[in-house]
Amino acid sequence: MFPIDLRSDTVTHPTPEMREAMARASVGDDVYGEDPTVNALEALAAEMTGKETGLFVPSGTMGNLAAVLAHCGRGDEVILGTQSHTFLHEAGGISALGGVHSCQIPNQPDGTLALEDIRAAIRTEDIHHPVTRLLCLENTHNDCGGVPLSVEYTRAAAEIAHQHKMAVHLDGARLFNAAAALGVSAADLAAPVDSVTFCLSKGLCAPVGSVLCGSAEFIRGARRIRKQLGGGMRQAGVLAAAGMIALEKMSLRLEEDHRRARLLAEGLVSVPGLVLNKGMPLTNMVYLALTDDVPISAFAIADRLEKESILVGPLDARRLRLVTHYWIDDAAIQKTVAAFRSALTS
Ligand code: TLP
């Protein structure tokens, strides 16, 4: 029996249909551009994000890294949020491997970067300054609670960047969750930006992979960088086959995960000692905090739940994150709420 694994949507296993498609996939050497399934996936990803072309990469981290390195040279500056995944959780790759300087500005609680902060962060022409080359946004914004950023906001932020001859990259690891939550298409959300990464291996359930999309010229550069990073894969069609199902089918069912995240949040706030510290979920993430009177830590609660085969993600001693996905059903939600209640009241 699988545990009820709410630590992330990255834990999703491929569906039986994906496993069958993986077994049947036509493959070729993708570094030669000869894997038909990868080519089909890249074309579909480009179509769904409204971009010219796509590049299959092993992870969201590599997609963001290849994008930043394709947009920026050594010593150039990227503006990104203090709570962004690229700044917090990608091991400093953009500076370690690309020599790219980061200018971090605060994320607002809704995941956005204030437009006036973006304007103020753009460097003036001065020999002492790095050149501000890129703005990075994240949608949905993970650390801000899985919040979706609207088309209007994305357009306004991108307009500022473009006025200053900067490019805009969108970390859309959960772009399809944002699209489902806002009732718009992924292409609508990506239209204002120059490049976008989205992940197949999170809520979309594929075992491995992300796609970076942008103009043909940009992707040519990113393809070389992927090779430099060691991310050129060979018969990757076995992975891309699962990615096709992720895009064609799994992208259509994400509202179900969002409904369950709300159900989970509603259940958990009825448990004494628990509060939602990033508000009611708008997509698939529930961020919880313990009230001051709770005598045990979030780590202790996670250990206790693990004994009942329920895995949750403590972020620090007082906060936890729970993420819903395809393998979490209504019964799992009820069981999780009951387990929290017994951990906190007995
Ligand atoms: N996020 C993971 C952890 O790394 C925190 C998670 O469990 O949520 N962008 C965003 C917004 C992400 O949330 C993630 C993964 C990535 C990029 C990186 O994707 P991978 O794990 O495929 O490198």
CSV table of C-alpha atoms in Angstrom, one decimal, residues 110-337:
chain,number,residue,atom,x,y,z
A,110,ASP,CA,0.1,37.2,-3.5
A,111,GLY,CA,3.3,36.0,-5.1
A,112,THR,CA,3.8,39.1,-7.2
A,113,LEU,CA,6.8,41.5,-7.3
A,114,ALA,CA,5.5,45.1,-6.7
A,115,LEU,CA,5.7,46.9,-10.0
A,116,GLU,CA,7.4,49.9,-8.3
A,117,ASP,CA,10.0,47.6,-6.8
A,118,ILE,CA,10.8,46.1,-10.2
A,119,ARG,CA,11.1,49.6,-11.7
A,120,ALA,CA,13.4,50.7,-8.8
A,121,ALA,CA,15.6,47.6,-9.2
A,122,ILE,CA,16.5,48.2,-12.8
A,123,ARG,CA,20.0,49.5,-13.0
A,124,THR,CA,20.9,52.7,-14.8
A,125,GLU,CA,23.6,52.8,-17.4
A,126,ASP,CA,26.8,53.2,-15.3
A,127,ILE,CA,30.1,51.4,-15.6
A,128,HIS,CA,29.8,50.5,-11.9
A,129,HIS,CA,26.6,48.5,-12.4
A,130,PRO,CA,25.9,45.1,-13.7
A,131,VAL,CA,23.5,45.2,-16.7
A,132,THR,CA,19.9,44.2,-15.7
A,133,ARG,CA,19.1,41.7,-18.3
A,134,LEU,CA,16.2,39.6,-17.0
A,135,LEU,CA,13.1,39.5,-14.8
A,136,CYS,CA,12.0,36.2,-13.3
A,137,LEU,CA,8.4,35.6,-12.2
A,138,GLU,CA,6.9,32.4,-10.7
A,139,ASN,CA,3.4,31.0,-11.4
A,140,THR,CA,1.9,29.5,-9.3
A,141,HIS,CA,4.1,30.9,-6.6
A,142,ASN,CA,5.1,28.0,-4.4
A,143,ASP,CA,6.4,29.7,-1.2
A,144,CYS,CA,3.7,32.3,-1.3
A,145,GLY,CA,1.1,29.5,-0.9
A,146,GLY,CA,0.7,28.1,-4.4
A,147,VAL,CA,-0.9,31.4,-5.5
A,148,PRO,CA,-1.6,32.0,-9.2
A,149,LEU,CA,-0.4,35.2,-10.8
A,150,SER,CA,-3.0,36.8,-13.2
A,151,VAL,CA,-2.5,37.5,-16.9
A,152,GLU,CA,-3.0,41.2,-16.2
A,153,TYR,CA,-0.2,41.3,-13.6
A,154,THR,CA,2.1,39.3,-15.8
A,155,ARG,CA,1.5,41.6,-18.6
A,156,ALA,CA,2.1,44.7,-16.5
A,157,ALA,CA,5.4,43.4,-15.1
A,158,ALA,CA,6.6,42.2,-18.5
A,159,GLU,CA,5.8,45.6,-20.0
A,160,ILE,CA,8.2,47.3,-17.6
A,161,ALA,CA,11.0,44.8,-18.3
A,162,HIS,CA,10.5,45.1,-22.1
A,163,GLN,CA,10.5,48.9,-21.9
A,164,HIS,CA,14.0,48.5,-20.5
A,165,LYS,CA,15.1,45.9,-23.1
A,166,MET,CA,15.1,43.2,-20.6
A,167,ALA,CA,13.7,39.7,-21.1
A,168,VAL,CA,11.2,37.9,-18.9
A,169,HIS,CA,11.4,34.3,-17.8
A,170,LEU,CA,8.5,32.6,-16.1
A,171,ASP,CA,9.1,29.7,-13.7
A,172,GLY,CA,5.8,28.1,-14.5
A,173,ALA,CA,6.6,24.8,-12.7
A,174,ARG,CA,2.8,24.7,-11.9
A,175,LEU,CA,1.6,26.8,-14.8
A,176,PHE,CA,-1.3,24.5,-15.6
A,177,ASN,CA,-2.5,24.7,-11.9
A,178,ALA,CA,-2.5,28.5,-12.3
A,179,ALA,CA,-4.4,28.2,-15.6
A,180,ALA,CA,-7.0,25.9,-14.0
A,181,ALA,CA,-7.4,28.2,-11.0
A,182,LEU,CA,-7.8,31.3,-13.0
A,183,GLY,CA,-9.9,29.8,-15.8
A,184,VAL,CA,-7.5,30.9,-18.5
A,185,SER,CA,-5.1,28.9,-20.8
A,186,ALA,CA,-1.4,28.3,-20.1
A,187,ALA,CA,-0.8,30.3,-23.4
A,188,ASP,CA,-2.7,33.3,-21.9
A,189,LEU,CA,-0.4,33.2,-18.9
A,190,ALA,CA,2.7,32.8,-20.9
A,191,ALA,CA,1.9,35.3,-23.6
A,192,PRO,CA,3.6,38.3,-22.0
A,193,VAL,CA,6.9,36.5,-21.2
A,194,ASP,CA,9.8,35.5,-23.4
A,195,SER,CA,10.4,32.1,-22.0
A,196,VAL,CA,8.6,29.7,-19.7
A,197,THR,CA,9.5,26.4,-17.9
A,198,PHE,CA,6.7,24.1,-16.8
A,199,CYS,CA,7.0,20.7,-15.1
A,200,LEU,CA,5.5,17.4,-16.2
A,201,SER,CA,6.5,15.7,-13.1
A,202,LYS,CA,4.5,17.5,-10.5
A,203,GLY,CA,0.7,17.7,-10.6
A,204,LEU,CA,0.8,16.4,-14.1
A,205,CYS,CA,2.0,13.0,-12.8
A,206,ALA,CA,4.8,12.2,-15.3
A,207,PRO,CA,7.8,10.5,-13.7
A,208,VAL,CA,10.5,12.9,-15.0
A,209,GLY,CA,10.9,16.1,-17.0
A,210,SER,CA,10.0,19.7,-17.7
A,211,VAL,CA,9.8,21.7,-20.9
A,212,LEU,CA,11.3,25.1,-21.5
A,213,CYS,CA,9.5,27.0,-24.2
A,214,GLY,CA,10.3,30.2,-26.1
A,215,SER,CA,11.4,31.5,-29.5
A,216,ALA,CA,13.3,29.3,-31.9
A,217,GLU,CA,16.4,31.4,-31.5
A,218,PHE,CA,16.2,31.4,-27.7
A,219,ILE,CA,15.7,27.6,-27.6
A,220,ARG,CA,18.7,27.1,-30.0
A,221,GLY,CA,20.9,28.8,-27.3
A,222,ALA,CA,19.2,26.9,-24.5
A,223,ARG,CA,19.7,23.6,-26.2
A,224,ARG,CA,23.5,24.2,-26.3
A,225,ILE,CA,23.4,25.2,-22.6
A,226,ARG,CA,21.4,22.0,-21.8
A,227,LYS,CA,24.2,20.0,-23.4
A,228,GLN,CA,26.8,22.0,-21.4
A,229,LEU,CA,24.9,21.1,-18.2
A,230,GLY,CA,25.0,17.5,-19.1
A,231,GLY,CA,21.2,17.4,-19.7
A,232,GLY,CA,21.2,16.2,-23.3
A,233,MET,CA,19.4,12.9,-23.1
A,234,ARG,CA,19.4,10.1,-25.6
A,235,GLN,CA,16.3,7.8,-26.0
A,236,ALA,CA,14.3,10.1,-23.9
A,237,GLY,CA,11.1,9.3,-25.7
A,238,VAL,CA,10.3,6.8,-23.0
A,239,LEU,CA,10.0,9.8,-20.7
A,240,ALA,CA,8.3,12.1,-23.2
A,241,ALA,CA,5.6,9.5,-23.8
A,242,ALA,CA,4.4,10.0,-20.2
A,243,GLY,CA,4.8,13.8,-20.7
A,244,MET,CA,2.4,13.6,-23.7
A,245,ILE,CA,-0.3,12.1,-21.4
A,246,ALA,CA,0.5,14.6,-18.8
A,247,LEU,CA,-0.2,17.4,-21.2
A,248,GLU,CA,-3.2,15.9,-23.0
A,249,LYS,CA,-5.0,14.5,-20.1
A,250,MET,CA,-3.6,15.4,-16.7
A,251,SER,CA,-3.6,19.1,-17.3
A,252,LEU,CA,-7.4,18.9,-17.6
A,253,ARG,CA,-8.1,17.5,-14.1
A,254,LEU,CA,-6.2,19.9,-11.8
A,255,GLU,CA,-9.2,21.6,-10.4
A,256,GLU,CA,-9.9,18.3,-8.7
A,257,ASP,CA,-6.7,18.7,-6.7
A,258,HIS,CA,-7.5,22.3,-5.9
A,259,ARG,CA,-10.9,21.2,-4.6
A,260,ARG,CA,-9.3,18.7,-2.4
A,261,ALA,CA,-6.8,21.2,-1.1
A,262,ARG,CA,-9.7,23.4,0.0
A,263,LEU,CA,-11.4,20.4,1.6
A,264,LEU,CA,-8.2,19.6,3.4
A,265,ALA,CA,-7.7,23.2,4.6
A,266,GLU,CA,-11.3,23.4,5.8
A,267,GLY,CA,-10.9,20.2,7.7
A,268,LEU,CA,-7.6,21.2,9.2
A,269,VAL,CA,-8.6,24.7,10.5
A,270,SER,CA,-11.3,23.0,12.5
A,271,VAL,CA,-8.6,21.2,14.4
A,272,PRO,CA,-7.5,23.2,17.5
A,273,GLY,CA,-4.0,24.4,17.2
A,274,LEU,CA,-3.8,24.7,13.4
A,275,VAL,CA,-4.1,27.9,11.3
A,276,LEU,CA,-3.6,28.5,7.6
A,277,ASN,CA,-0.7,30.8,7.4
A,278,LYS,CA,-1.0,31.6,3.6
A,279,GLY,CA,-4.8,31.8,3.5
A,280,MET,CA,-7.3,29.4,1.9
A,281,PRO,CA,-5.6,27.5,-0.9
A,282,LEU,CA,-6.2,28.8,-4.4
A,283,THR,CA,-4.5,25.8,-6.0
A,284,ASN,CA,-3.0,22.6,-4.6
A,285,MET,CA,-1.0,23.7,-1.6
A,286,VAL,CA,-2.0,24.0,2.1
A,287,TYR,CA,0.4,25.9,4.3
A,288,LEU,CA,-0.2,25.4,8.0
A,289,ALA,CA,1.1,27.0,11.2
A,290,LEU,CA,0.8,25.8,14.7
A,291,THR,CA,-0.6,28.2,17.3
A,292,ASP,CA,1.6,29.2,20.2
A,293,ASP,CA,-0.2,26.9,22.6
A,294,VAL,CA,0.7,23.7,20.7
A,295,PRO,CA,3.4,22.1,22.8
A,296,ILE,CA,4.8,19.8,20.1
A,297,SER,CA,6.7,20.8,17.0
A,298,ALA,CA,5.8,20.4,13.4
A,299,PHE,CA,8.5,17.7,13.1
A,300,ALA,CA,7.0,15.7,15.9
A,301,ILE,CA,3.6,15.9,14.3
A,302,ALA,CA,5.1,14.7,11.0
A,303,ASP,CA,6.7,11.8,12.8
A,304,ARG,CA,3.5,10.9,14.4
A,305,LEU,CA,1.5,11.0,11.2
A,306,GLU,CA,4.2,8.9,9.4
A,307,LYS,CA,3.3,6.0,11.8
A,308,GLU,CA,-0.1,6.1,10.2
A,309,SER,CA,1.4,6.1,6.7
A,310,ILE,CA,0.7,9.8,6.2
A,311,LEU,CA,3.6,11.9,5.0
A,312,VAL,CA,3.5,15.7,5.4
A,313,GLY,CA,6.2,18.3,4.9
A,314,PRO,CA,7.4,20.2,8.0
A,315,LEU,CA,9.0,23.5,6.8
A,316,ASP,CA,10.4,24.4,10.2
A,317,ALA,CA,9.4,23.8,13.9
A,318,ARG,CA,6.0,25.6,13.6
A,319,ARG,CA,5.0,25.3,9.9
A,320,LEU,CA,4.0,22.5,7.5
A,321,ARG,CA,3.2,22.3,3.8
A,322,LEU,CA,0.7,19.7,2.4
A,323,VAL,CA,0.2,19.3,-1.3
A,324,THR,CA,-2.7,17.5,-3.1
A,325,HIS,CA,-2.2,15.6,-6.3
A,326,TYR,CA,-3.6,12.8,-8.5
A,327,TRP,CA,-2.9,10.1,-5.9
A,328,ILE,CA,-4.8,11.9,-3.1
A,329,ASP,CA,-8.5,11.1,-3.0
A,330,ASP,CA,-11.3,12.3,-0.7
A,331,ALA,CA,-10.8,9.4,1.7
A,332,ALA,CA,-7.1,10.4,2.1
A,333,ILE,CA,-8.2,13.9,3.0
A,334,GLN,CA,-10.6,12.7,5.7
A,335,LYS,CA,-7.9,10.3,7.1
A,336,THR,CA,-5.3,13.1,7.2
A,337,VAL,CA,-7.7,15.5,9.0
